XYZ file of C-alpha atoms in Angstrom:
715
model
C -70.844 -79.361 -22.826
C -71.112 -76.353 -25.070
C -71.946 -74.191 -22.041
C -68.841 -75.516 -20.226
C -66.672 -74.635 -23.213
C -68.092 -71.134 -23.326
C -67.354 -70.623 -19.632
C -63.793 -71.929 -20.064
C -63.224 -69.679 -23.035
C -64.564 -66.712 -21.078
C -62.215 -67.481 -18.171
C -59.233 -67.816 -20.492
C -60.042 -64.514 -22.145
C -60.505 -62.817 -18.787
C -57.192 -64.214 -17.530
C -55.411 -63.225 -20.721
C -56.950 -59.791 -20.642
C -56.064 -59.376 -16.998
C -52.528 -60.520 -17.654
C -52.155 -58.131 -20.556
C -53.599 -55.318 -18.439
C -51.271 -56.162 -15.566
C -48.269 -56.256 -17.868
C -49.270 -52.970 -19.481
C -49.897 -51.392 -16.072
C -46.543 -52.676 -14.814
C -44.783 -51.357 -17.906
C -46.541 -48.020 -17.568
C -45.614 -47.876 -13.885
C -42.012 -48.778 -14.738
C -41.921 -46.003 -17.281
C -43.402 -43.483 -14.851
C -41.421 -44.398 -11.732
C -38.334 -42.306 -12.674
C -40.596 -39.243 -12.703
C -40.955 -39.606 -8.941
C -37.185 -39.827 -8.381
C -35.100 -36.697 -7.755
C -32.329 -35.840 -10.174
C -29.193 -37.449 -8.682
C -26.759 -35.240 -10.634
C -26.618 -32.365 -8.073
C -25.616 -34.844 -5.364
C -23.061 -36.433 -7.669
C -21.542 -33.055 -8.447
C -20.948 -32.337 -4.780
C -17.812 -34.353 -5.338
C -16.073 -31.462 -6.998
C -12.730 -31.677 -8.807
C -9.460 -30.587 -7.235
C -8.526 -26.994 -7.951
C -5.525 -26.333 -10.198
C -3.794 -22.982 -10.553
C -1.927 -22.038 -13.731
C 0.605 -19.254 -14.092
C 0.482 -16.625 -16.828
C 2.350 -18.984 -19.202
C -0.180 -21.783 -18.708
C 1.925 -24.051 -16.453
C 0.323 -25.586 -13.351
C 2.015 -24.309 -10.204
C -0.352 -25.171 -7.342
C -3.048 -27.749 -6.555
C -5.635 -28.063 -3.810
C -7.439 -31.265 -2.859
C -11.213 -31.393 -2.927
C -13.196 -30.550 0.208
C -13.334 -34.280 1.017
C -9.572 -34.716 0.653
C -9.632 -36.422 -2.749
C -7.640 -35.858 -5.916
C -9.939 -35.506 -8.883
C -9.392 -33.624 -12.141
C -11.921 -32.937 -14.880
C -11.346 -34.213 -18.394
C -13.758 -34.887 -21.266
C -13.871 -38.059 -23.406
C -12.938 -35.926 -26.419
C -9.626 -35.090 -24.714
C -8.737 -38.783 -24.282
C -7.261 -41.136 -26.889
C -9.859 -43.417 -28.466
C -8.213 -46.566 -27.057
C -8.610 -45.280 -23.476
C -12.377 -44.785 -23.834
C -12.789 -48.056 -25.714
C -10.904 -50.011 -23.046
C -13.000 -48.501 -20.275
C -16.253 -49.368 -22.078
C -15.064 -52.926 -22.764
C -14.457 -53.494 -19.070
C -17.353 -51.608 -17.527
C -20.234 -51.346 -20.028
C -19.794 -52.367 -23.648
C -23.442 -51.598 -24.498
C -23.359 -48.154 -22.898
C -24.419 -46.274 -26.017
C -27.298 -48.664 -26.843
C -29.172 -49.078 -23.529
C -31.315 -46.613 -21.615
C -29.398 -46.825 -18.378
C -30.112 -50.504 -17.621
C -28.772 -53.560 -19.459
C -31.748 -55.882 -18.822
C -30.076 -58.994 -20.254
C -27.056 -58.547 -18.003
C -29.348 -57.759 -15.076
C -31.363 -60.950 -15.599
C -28.188 -62.998 -15.909
C -26.836 -61.497 -12.669
C -30.147 -62.223 -10.905
C -29.948 -65.951 -11.614
C -26.258 -66.035 -10.698
C -26.990 -64.433 -7.353
C -30.015 -66.688 -6.801
C -28.027 -69.859 -7.456
C -25.152 -68.815 -5.198
C -27.376 -67.576 -2.388
C -25.610 -64.217 -2.170
C -24.995 -61.134 -4.287
C -21.948 -61.813 -6.431
C -22.820 -59.721 -9.474
C -24.618 -56.396 -9.869
C -24.619 -56.040 -13.651
C -24.241 -52.317 -13.118
C -23.996 -50.172 -16.197
C -21.881 -47.017 -16.275
C -25.045 -44.990 -15.694
C -25.999 -47.155 -12.705
C -22.516 -46.806 -11.223
C -22.743 -43.047 -11.616
C -26.191 -43.054 -9.996
C -24.859 -45.025 -7.020
C -22.464 -42.155 -6.279
C -25.474 -40.033 -5.311
C -26.190 -41.977 -2.093
C -22.608 -42.865 -1.157
C -23.714 -46.182 0.384
C -21.478 -49.181 -0.326
C -23.680 -51.954 1.157
C -25.224 -54.229 -1.485
C -28.956 -54.993 -1.316
C -31.846 -55.573 -3.703
C -33.638 -52.440 -2.525
C -30.534 -50.328 -3.141
C -30.176 -51.902 -6.586
C -33.803 -51.046 -7.351
C -33.359 -47.367 -6.510
C -30.032 -47.353 -8.321
C -31.843 -48.467 -11.466
C -34.470 -45.750 -11.086
C -31.802 -43.078 -10.630
C -29.908 -44.387 -13.644
C -33.013 -44.134 -15.797
C -33.584 -40.607 -14.466
C -30.069 -39.655 -15.558
C -30.652 -41.097 -19.011
C -33.837 -39.047 -19.344
C -32.190 -35.771 -18.345
C -28.652 -35.968 -19.713
C -26.840 -37.024 -22.858
C -24.618 -40.087 -23.066
C -21.571 -37.841 -23.462
C -22.415 -35.965 -20.261
C -22.953 -39.177 -18.301
C -19.699 -40.669 -19.571
C -17.829 -37.468 -18.745
C -19.112 -37.426 -15.161
C -18.276 -41.119 -14.795
C -14.678 -41.023 -16.031
C -13.994 -38.140 -13.647
C -15.419 -39.868 -10.554
C -14.628 -43.579 -10.657
C -12.229 -44.727 -7.906
C -8.655 -45.754 -8.709
C -7.374 -46.468 -5.202
C -6.935 -44.431 -2.048
C -7.911 -40.814 -2.621
C -7.439 -41.022 -6.406
C -10.606 -40.549 -8.454
C -11.067 -40.184 -12.179
C -8.914 -41.269 -15.122
C -6.900 -38.030 -15.238
C -5.854 -38.175 -11.571
C -5.049 -41.890 -11.946
C -2.828 -41.320 -14.977
C -0.984 -38.533 -13.163
C -0.608 -40.538 -9.955
C 0.521 -43.880 -11.374
C 2.402 -42.765 -14.473
C 3.107 -39.064 -13.971
C 1.393 -38.452 -17.323
C -1.847 -36.821 -18.459
C -4.453 -39.357 -19.538
C -4.155 -38.049 -23.091
C -0.621 -39.542 -23.283
C -1.417 -43.088 -22.105
C -0.438 -45.944 -24.406
C -2.590 -49.076 -24.763
C -0.719 -51.052 -22.105
C -1.115 -48.248 -19.560
C -4.777 -47.754 -20.488
C -5.516 -51.484 -20.040
C -3.832 -51.511 -16.652
C -5.617 -48.381 -15.400
C -9.063 -49.362 -16.675
C -8.894 -52.585 -14.698
C -8.492 -50.839 -11.355
C -12.020 -49.489 -10.621
C -13.474 -52.985 -9.974
C -11.256 -53.425 -6.881
C -8.992 -50.368 -6.849
C -7.104 -50.955 -3.603
C -6.380 -54.570 -4.499
C -5.191 -53.901 -8.035
C -3.323 -50.592 -7.619
C 0.199 -51.025 -9.043
C 1.999 -48.995 -6.375
C 1.031 -51.685 -3.835
C 0.911 -54.880 -5.885
C 2.141 -54.736 -9.446
C 1.543 -58.498 -9.714
C -2.191 -58.122 -9.020
C -2.382 -55.148 -11.373
C -0.763 -57.139 -14.188
C -3.128 -60.077 -13.624
C -6.065 -57.733 -13.886
C -4.541 -56.165 -17.011
C -4.631 -59.600 -18.696
C -8.367 -59.878 -18.054
C -8.922 -56.419 -19.497
C -7.036 -57.330 -22.684
C -9.106 -60.536 -22.984
C -12.274 -58.441 -22.802
C -10.965 -56.319 -25.675
C -10.305 -59.492 -27.691
C -13.770 -60.832 -26.831
C -15.423 -57.669 -28.112
C -13.380 -57.788 -31.300
C -11.372 -54.660 -30.565
C -8.060 -56.481 -31.103
C -6.672 -59.916 -31.844
C -5.093 -62.249 -29.311
C -1.702 -61.693 -30.960
C -2.029 -57.941 -30.558
C -3.157 -58.329 -26.940
C -0.121 -60.522 -26.213
C 2.186 -57.946 -27.786
C 0.686 -55.133 -25.734
C 1.014 -57.135 -22.526
C 4.554 -58.366 -23.162
C 6.244 -55.600 -25.124
C 4.521 -52.232 -24.697
C 6.098 -50.310 -21.803
C 4.406 -49.364 -18.548
C 5.960 -46.021 -17.659
C 5.226 -46.249 -13.946
C 6.645 -43.345 -11.987
C 8.922 -43.601 -8.956
C 6.462 -44.203 -6.099
C 9.055 -43.270 -3.477
C 8.591 -39.647 -4.570
C 5.423 -37.528 -4.224
C 2.970 -37.563 -7.098
C 3.013 -34.559 -9.434
C -0.099 -33.008 -7.931
C 0.906 -33.833 -4.352
C 4.118 -31.895 -4.977
C 2.040 -28.981 -6.265
C 0.187 -28.876 -2.942
C 3.369 -27.803 -1.143
C 4.354 -24.575 -2.871
C 5.063 -21.045 -1.570
C 1.999 -19.570 -3.279
C -0.728 -20.176 -0.686
C -1.532 -16.509 -0.062
C -1.515 -15.693 -3.763
C -3.811 -18.620 -4.556
C -6.302 -17.585 -1.887
C -6.638 -14.189 -3.533
C -6.971 -15.721 -7.010
C -9.563 -18.211 -5.718
C -11.599 -15.417 -4.135
C -11.581 -13.554 -7.445
C -12.273 -16.601 -9.646
C -15.272 -17.822 -7.662
C -16.244 -21.457 -8.282
C -13.750 -22.151 -11.044
C -11.564 -25.236 -10.625
C -9.036 -24.329 -13.301
C -7.761 -20.890 -12.436
C -5.535 -19.021 -14.868
C -3.623 -16.568 -12.716
C -1.273 -13.695 -13.487
C 1.524 -15.240 -11.394
C 5.093 -14.960 -12.669
C 7.055 -17.632 -10.718
C 10.453 -16.204 -11.698
C 9.607 -12.718 -10.441
C 8.063 -14.252 -7.326
C 11.267 -16.140 -6.499
C 13.409 -13.082 -7.211
C 11.375 -10.806 -4.929
C 10.997 -13.409 -2.163
C 14.748 -14.004 -2.004
C 15.425 -10.251 -1.911
C 12.918 -9.774 0.908
C 14.472 -12.586 2.946
C 17.972 -11.213 2.508
C 16.958 -7.697 3.554
C 14.881 -8.928 6.497
C 17.843 -10.917 7.819
C 19.862 -7.672 7.919
C 17.214 -5.781 9.948
C 17.580 -6.278 13.689
C 14.301 -7.012 15.444
C 12.388 -7.433 12.165
C 10.906 -10.840 11.383
C 8.664 -10.504 8.346
C 8.150 -8.771 5.042
C 5.706 -8.591 2.154
C 5.654 -7.334 -1.409
C 3.214 -6.675 -4.245
C 4.130 -6.151 -7.898
C 1.552 -4.873 -10.406
C 1.864 -4.741 -14.168
C 0.551 -1.268 -14.968
C -0.652 -1.826 -18.526
C -2.885 -4.802 -17.737
C -3.571 -4.287 -14.046
C -2.475 -7.862 -13.372
C -0.615 -8.763 -10.185
C 2.216 -11.184 -11.084
C 3.596 -11.223 -7.519
C 2.042 -10.998 -4.081
C 4.100 -12.249 -1.155
C 2.229 -12.184 2.138
C 4.908 -13.689 4.361
C 8.509 -14.847 4.245
C 7.672 -18.303 5.636
C 4.126 -19.641 5.294
C 4.875 -22.563 7.618
C 6.207 -20.374 10.428
C 4.029 -21.215 13.481
C 4.281 -17.590 14.627
C 1.809 -16.113 12.180
C 3.185 -17.568 8.951
C -0.307 -18.100 7.548
C -1.266 -14.458 8.142
C -1.166 -12.533 4.878
C 0.721 -9.329 5.717
C -0.007 -7.966 2.229
C -3.685 -7.838 3.192
C -3.196 -6.660 6.772
C -4.250 -3.077 7.559
C -1.266 -1.043 8.757
C -0.493 2.611 9.413
C 0.742 3.989 6.088
C 2.997 6.796 7.365
C 4.178 9.273 4.743
C 3.184 6.930 1.904
C -0.095 8.864 1.533
C 1.514 12.233 0.756
C 1.723 11.842 -3.066
C -2.072 11.616 -3.230
C -2.436 14.884 -1.290
C -0.064 16.647 -3.654
C -1.829 15.175 -6.683
C -5.175 16.485 -5.425
C -3.668 19.933 -4.810
C -2.255 19.924 -8.359
C -5.627 18.796 -9.660
C -7.254 21.842 -8.055
C -4.609 24.240 -9.370
C -3.500 25.119 -5.819
C 0.189 24.391 -6.396
C 2.828 23.729 -9.023
C 6.140 21.940 -8.620
C 7.851 25.285 -7.904
C 5.205 26.590 -5.488
C 6.710 27.668 -2.168
C 5.348 25.812 0.847
C 5.947 26.579 4.494
C 8.083 24.112 6.438
C 8.071 25.563 9.929
C 6.811 24.483 13.355
C 3.058 24.014 13.357
C 0.487 23.732 16.077
C -3.220 23.115 15.561
C -4.949 22.638 18.878
C -3.108 19.846 20.662
C -1.654 18.569 17.405
C 1.987 19.576 16.847
C 3.446 17.656 13.896
C 7.146 17.819 13.195
C 9.591 16.539 10.616
C 11.247 13.160 11.104
C 14.690 14.665 11.776
C 13.361 17.518 13.912
C 14.671 20.212 11.536
C 12.681 22.826 9.599
C 13.731 24.376 6.310
C 11.417 27.374 6.034
C 10.039 28.073 2.557
C 10.665 25.185 0.145
C 9.255 24.162 -3.227
C 6.455 21.605 -3.393
C 8.772 19.247 -5.304
C 11.399 19.486 -2.579
C 8.843 19.035 0.204
C 7.376 15.868 -1.349
C 10.661 14.288 -2.438
C 12.117 14.840 1.090
C 8.809 13.858 2.727
C 8.536 16.983 4.882
C 5.618 16.769 7.295
C 4.456 20.298 8.059
C 3.910 21.313 4.390
C 1.739 18.217 3.914
C -0.345 19.014 6.990
C -0.852 22.612 5.824
C -1.800 21.323 2.378
C -4.394 18.960 3.883
C -5.854 21.860 5.871
C -6.424 23.724 2.597
C -7.918 20.716 0.817
C -10.210 19.577 3.635
C -10.872 16.043 4.878
C -14.138 15.635 2.977
C -12.337 16.103 -0.313
C -9.590 13.654 0.687
C -12.019 10.996 1.904
C -13.791 11.051 -1.458
C -10.448 10.789 -3.274
C -9.374 7.782 -1.257
C -12.671 6.023 -1.872
C -12.110 6.473 -5.603
C -8.624 4.979 -5.195
C -10.045 1.787 -3.726
C -9.043 2.693 -0.169
C -12.558 3.130 1.169
C -12.504 0.016 3.366
C -9.989 1.458 5.822
C -10.940 3.676 8.729
C -10.028 7.264 7.882
C -8.654 9.623 10.522
C -10.690 12.821 10.250
C -7.919 15.006 11.649
C -4.901 16.648 10.093
C -2.746 13.725 11.198
C -4.214 11.877 8.219
C -1.618 13.637 6.068
C 1.103 11.737 7.926
C -0.498 8.343 7.419
C -2.230 7.630 10.712
C -5.011 5.894 8.738
C -4.510 2.196 7.993
C -4.437 0.487 4.610
C -3.159 -2.786 3.210
C -0.094 -3.224 1.025
C -2.210 -4.601 -1.840
C -4.589 -1.617 -1.805
C -1.852 0.985 -1.444
C 0.254 -0.495 -4.237
C -2.810 -0.584 -6.453
C -3.551 3.060 -5.602
C -0.001 4.054 -6.621
C -0.613 2.693 -10.131
C -2.726 5.788 -10.778
C 0.492 7.770 -11.387
C 2.145 5.647 -14.122
C -1.298 5.107 -15.697
C -1.714 8.832 -16.397
C -4.264 9.322 -13.633
C -6.425 6.295 -14.499
C -7.353 3.786 -11.796
C -8.374 0.173 -12.098
C -8.562 -2.555 -9.483
C -5.664 -4.982 -9.704
C -6.364 -8.582 -10.669
C -4.758 -11.882 -9.702
C -6.232 -13.528 -12.823
C -4.699 -13.566 -16.267
C -6.740 -11.981 -19.037
C -5.811 -12.652 -22.633
C -6.906 -9.207 -23.813
C -5.914 -7.363 -20.636
C -9.066 -5.206 -20.889
C -10.395 -4.208 -17.481
C -12.609 -1.243 -16.574
C -10.880 1.870 -15.282
C -11.820 5.357 -14.129
C -9.879 8.603 -14.382
C -9.025 10.043 -10.976
C -6.411 12.657 -11.897
C -5.604 14.683 -14.984
C -2.643 13.015 -16.750
C -0.618 16.186 -16.132
C -1.225 15.950 -12.369
C -0.084 12.322 -12.340
C 2.982 13.221 -14.410
C 3.953 16.142 -12.182
C 3.773 13.971 -9.026
C 5.865 11.367 -10.816
C 8.488 13.996 -11.646
C 8.600 15.092 -7.993
C 9.120 11.484 -6.862
C 11.941 10.998 -9.382
C 14.117 13.824 -8.022
C 16.082 11.589 -5.656
C 17.581 8.274 -6.855
C 16.052 5.153 -5.359
C 18.553 3.657 -2.864
C 19.999 0.359 -3.993
C 18.893 0.811 -7.600
C 21.096 1.216 -10.635
C 18.147 2.344 -12.789
C 17.470 6.014 -13.419
C 14.008 7.506 -13.599
C 12.301 5.383 -10.941
C 9.704 7.282 -8.916
C 9.460 6.220 -5.286
C 8.068 7.131 -1.898
C 8.651 5.707 1.557
C 6.552 5.573 4.691
C 7.269 4.915 8.367
C 4.465 4.405 10.862
C 4.410 5.894 14.339
C 6.723 4.176 16.820
C 8.574 2.434 13.972
C 6.158 -0.476 13.589
C 6.019 -0.494 9.759
C 8.466 0.391 6.994
C 7.063 0.963 3.488
C 8.390 1.781 0.053
C 6.460 2.204 -3.188
C 8.376 2.443 -6.452
C 7.043 2.629 -9.979
C 7.941 2.959 -13.637
C 5.650 2.950 -16.640
C 5.910 -0.855 -16.617
C 5.524 -1.872 -12.968
C 4.405 -0.626 -9.575
C 6.101 -2.235 -6.574
C 5.101 -2.116 -2.919
C 7.399 -3.392 -0.148
C 6.641 -3.710 3.568
C 8.744 -4.794 6.532
C 7.535 -5.241 10.080
C 6.350 -7.727 12.662
C 2.905 -9.236 12.419
C 2.295 -8.796 16.131
C 2.902 -5.055 15.780
C 6.215 -5.029 17.661
C 8.276 -1.942 16.868
C 11.961 -1.938 15.972
C 14.430 0.936 15.428
C 15.347 -0.582 12.055
C 11.798 -0.127 10.742
C 12.360 3.092 8.791
C 11.057 3.282 5.243
C 14.125 5.003 3.809
C 16.692 2.576 5.226
C 14.713 -0.679 5.477
C 12.201 -0.849 2.609
C 13.704 1.531 0.010
C 17.012 -0.363 -0.549
C 15.061 -3.606 -0.948
C 12.737 -1.991 -3.508
C 15.796 -0.601 -5.303
C 17.428 -4.018 -5.520
C 14.216 -5.558 -6.838
C 13.830 -2.880 -9.507
C 17.448 -3.297 -10.564
C 16.919 -7.040 -10.957
C 13.731 -6.556 -12.979
C 15.528 -4.180 -15.343
C 18.779 -6.086 -15.445
C 18.588 -6.704 -19.185
C 16.475 -3.759 -20.297
C 15.659 -0.179 -19.451
C 12.365 1.077 -18.034
C 9.866 2.257 -20.623
C 9.822 6.050 -20.933
C 7.119 7.739 -23.011
C 7.330 11.425 -24.039
C 4.413 12.750 -21.992
C 5.541 16.204 -20.869
C 4.885 17.927 -24.209
C 1.368 16.527 -24.298
C 0.202 17.186 -20.743
C 2.334 20.108 -19.519
C 2.919 23.644 -20.777
C 5.534 26.338 -20.083
C 4.343 29.459 -18.243
C 5.813 32.398 -16.359
C 5.821 31.844 -12.621
C 6.634 34.146 -9.734
C 10.115 33.513 -8.347
C 8.896 34.448 -4.847
C 5.715 32.367 -4.513
C 6.195 29.720 -7.204
C 2.665 30.353 -8.494
C 1.590 31.690 -11.875
C 3.012 35.210 -12.221
C 0.674 38.190 -12.041
C 1.228 41.530 -13.759
C 2.928 43.023 -10.685
C 5.393 40.185 -9.954
C 8.844 41.790 -10.185
C 10.836 38.576 -10.408
C 9.619 35.780 -12.664
C 11.021 32.645 -14.174
C 9.812 29.927 -16.502
C 8.114 26.814 -15.132
C 5.626 24.078 -15.975
C 1.873 24.035 -15.496
C -0.757 21.424 -16.341
C -2.675 21.905 -19.557
C -6.399 22.619 -19.031
C -5.953 23.199 -15.264
C -5.701 26.956 -14.520
C -2.941 27.466 -11.924
C -3.347 29.734 -8.911
C -2.020 33.256 -9.555
C 0.460 34.915 -7.203
C -1.186 37.443 -4.893
C 1.763 38.158 -2.690
C 3.358 40.594 -5.100
C 0.102 42.497 -5.542
C -0.083 43.668 -1.909
C 0.682 47.347 -1.110
C 3.059 48.364 1.621
C 0.257 49.465 3.935
C -1.692 46.189 3.793
C -0.618 43.761 6.431
C -2.162 40.961 8.542
C -0.565 38.751 11.192
C -0.989 35.061 10.352
C 1.314 33.539 12.980
C 0.650 33.273 15.804
C -3.135 33.412 15.855
C -5.172 34.774 18.775
C -5.687 32.215 21.525
C -4.089 30.426 24.454
C -0.971 28.303 24.158
C 0.709 25.764 26.377
C 4.421 26.245 27.116
C 7.097 23.702 26.452
C 9.165 24.287 29.576
C 9.681 27.909 30.684
C 9.067 29.381 27.234
C 7.306 28.523 23.970
C 9.059 28.800 20.598
C 6.695 30.553 18.209
C 6.806 31.716 14.621
C 6.038 35.404 13.884
C 4.871 35.993 10.323
C 2.621 38.321 8.343
C 0.375 37.414 5.410
C 2.322 36.578 2.261
C 5.564 36.985 4.233
C 5.480 40.769 3.964
C 8.357 42.550 5.690
C 7.188 44.545 8.736
C 8.273 46.215 11.974
C 7.386 43.941 14.904
C 6.558 44.808 18.515
C 5.900 42.426 21.420
C 4.321 44.156 24.420
C 5.651 47.468 23.016
C 9.174 46.062 22.804
C 10.589 46.529 19.312
C 11.750 43.213 17.835
C 13.088 44.425 14.508
C 12.135 44.467 10.839
C 11.703 41.066 9.215
C 9.263 38.935 7.202
C 9.268 36.024 9.623
C 11.143 35.018 12.755
C 11.097 32.357 15.486
C 11.220 33.620 19.098
C 11.063 32.096 22.558
C 7.948 33.629 24.168
C 7.702 33.567 28.004
C 4.525 32.662 29.891
C 1.949 35.420 30.295
C -0.506 37.553 28.316
C 0.978 39.249 25.281
C 0.142 41.799 22.585
C 1.848 41.441 19.212
C 1.879 44.265 16.653
C 3.159 44.386 13.061
C 3.499 47.699 11.201
C 4.241 48.367 7.525
C 4.244 51.935 6.359
C 1.395 53.823 8.012
C -0.839 50.846 8.676
C -0.550 47.787 10.874
C -2.394 45.129 12.835
C -2.225 43.543 16.273
C -3.378 40.394 18.096
C -3.589 39.220 21.705
C -2.579 35.775 22.909
C -1.478 34.110 26.138
C 1.097 31.462 27.031
C 0.850 29.379 30.197
C 1.772 25.934 31.371
C -1.809 24.987 32.179
C -3.727 26.739 29.430
C -5.803 24.791 26.923
C -5.610 25.764 23.260
C -8.970 27.317 22.408
C -8.282 28.223 18.769
C -10.456 26.637 16.068
């Protein structure tokens, strides 16, 4: 008997020990299982919030749905009233802050309820479990899914704080249709931010996630109100409020439901005229979902309306674009890429980013570089006469030539041949480097002299940004579509401030058409075959770029910079400065100095210049000194034409005869005396010719030929 008792005791101890071991092993396994589960948060965060754009004053002006077509806006529990968070916890998970992701008592209760009913009627899901379920996206209920949901919930609790889990949850729970998160729900159903919800509205909203499409008030207010009663009872049950207070909230506190026959606030923001602008801001902001832009809606509307009005007056022209940059900050408050975004014929193409032939709009940069090198001053005489370099024969827009003109006159009137001659002196390598520094390196650069007349292509955004180098005293910075509180952005100095100022003075000589403001610097451009009309205008405050054309490249006679784009830019500038004057800083005394210049050449006077006058030069940049007046009577060299073969234009070829530094000389063509002059244009017949120029006792001669079939062999 004693032996039997010992055996029984041994068996009991073994069973108890085995049971304890099994329980401990099961508990240990339960504790370790989450370690073998991947973090579900990255998958949860694939459901990103909708993107909201704010103007420079902080007002939302555009919204974009998420990639999956949902409306979802981020908000933190700290930004919500306490009664909103409390109501949500009372309905979804009252013990949220005390459990580790699983409410075991509720889970056990749900298990027996499901077992007795023979089907799954309750999941006992905590807030953490609901958040974890968003990682797999599966809606089907099963015990295996519940098991993995629990493991993922425990993984979340191990890795993240309660505040983080609650934040992710309140931004992702469904509220009906494509509405997710408490902030989107408050905006959609009440037209209010969640921070402004009263207790009645909070109790109605927090009841929706259980069956959002059944309880949503825009479809069945009766069902929503029934669910609201249950939510208020839960608050009473948890001791948050009394039954009397719950009855008052239900019966007396207002539900400020919006008019559901009208679009929701954020749906209305999806249909705005700022699509092109927002794309640029989004590209610059990266992955941000709340983008503070530099947009000024009032200026945008003003410029858009002006563009539309001008475009309607231009025959054969169907589109326009504009860019406005605030010089001090580098911010871009306006970029209009099309007149009608919804136009099926290319409305979604951003013309402000399209690469187009710039025409004469590039000339100010050539002159600035020449000033930077001390080659010219405003008063320097440049040659505006027929020019031929190989097969390239540029001419002025009106077909007329003015002879020797000042650099200021040549730039302000946009004469072509002086610019081409200036480019020949500067060299393409120097200009290519300059344009790279100005942010124009992406465009293909024409390596010939035609580059001076804008045969290279650039976008309106890049060109307008390049023009800001003049009002910024030669400093360049890349424009930004984002708003910066301090306005501090990196910049580099391209030109001496005096060079930038002198170009500005040249571009201010003529008044801007259509503008009532004085002192606006401006430059136009017209591409070959009248496909693009440009105008760039600037003050110390703003730089404006305007373009008119057709996106398919169709030309139109009306597409001339001076008559199409310039009056529009003038009207815009007048509107901007309607109630104030442009800022004008006293810069000349700081960056320029008075010197004696030669009245003949417009360069710094030498000791032998007989006629001088006073002019301006740039401080710290030594100007070129006049050499024309230092030549003796016997020194002479023919500079036009040059030796070589020329092709006739008809029976004869009109050619310019000139000696170095425009010295007066006696001229002979094939021993026929032509007269005494400094320069002259003659019709030269076909054939081989000898040209001689004589001054005093010395002279020079060249040989050249003119024929209809000859190829120009000069280098």
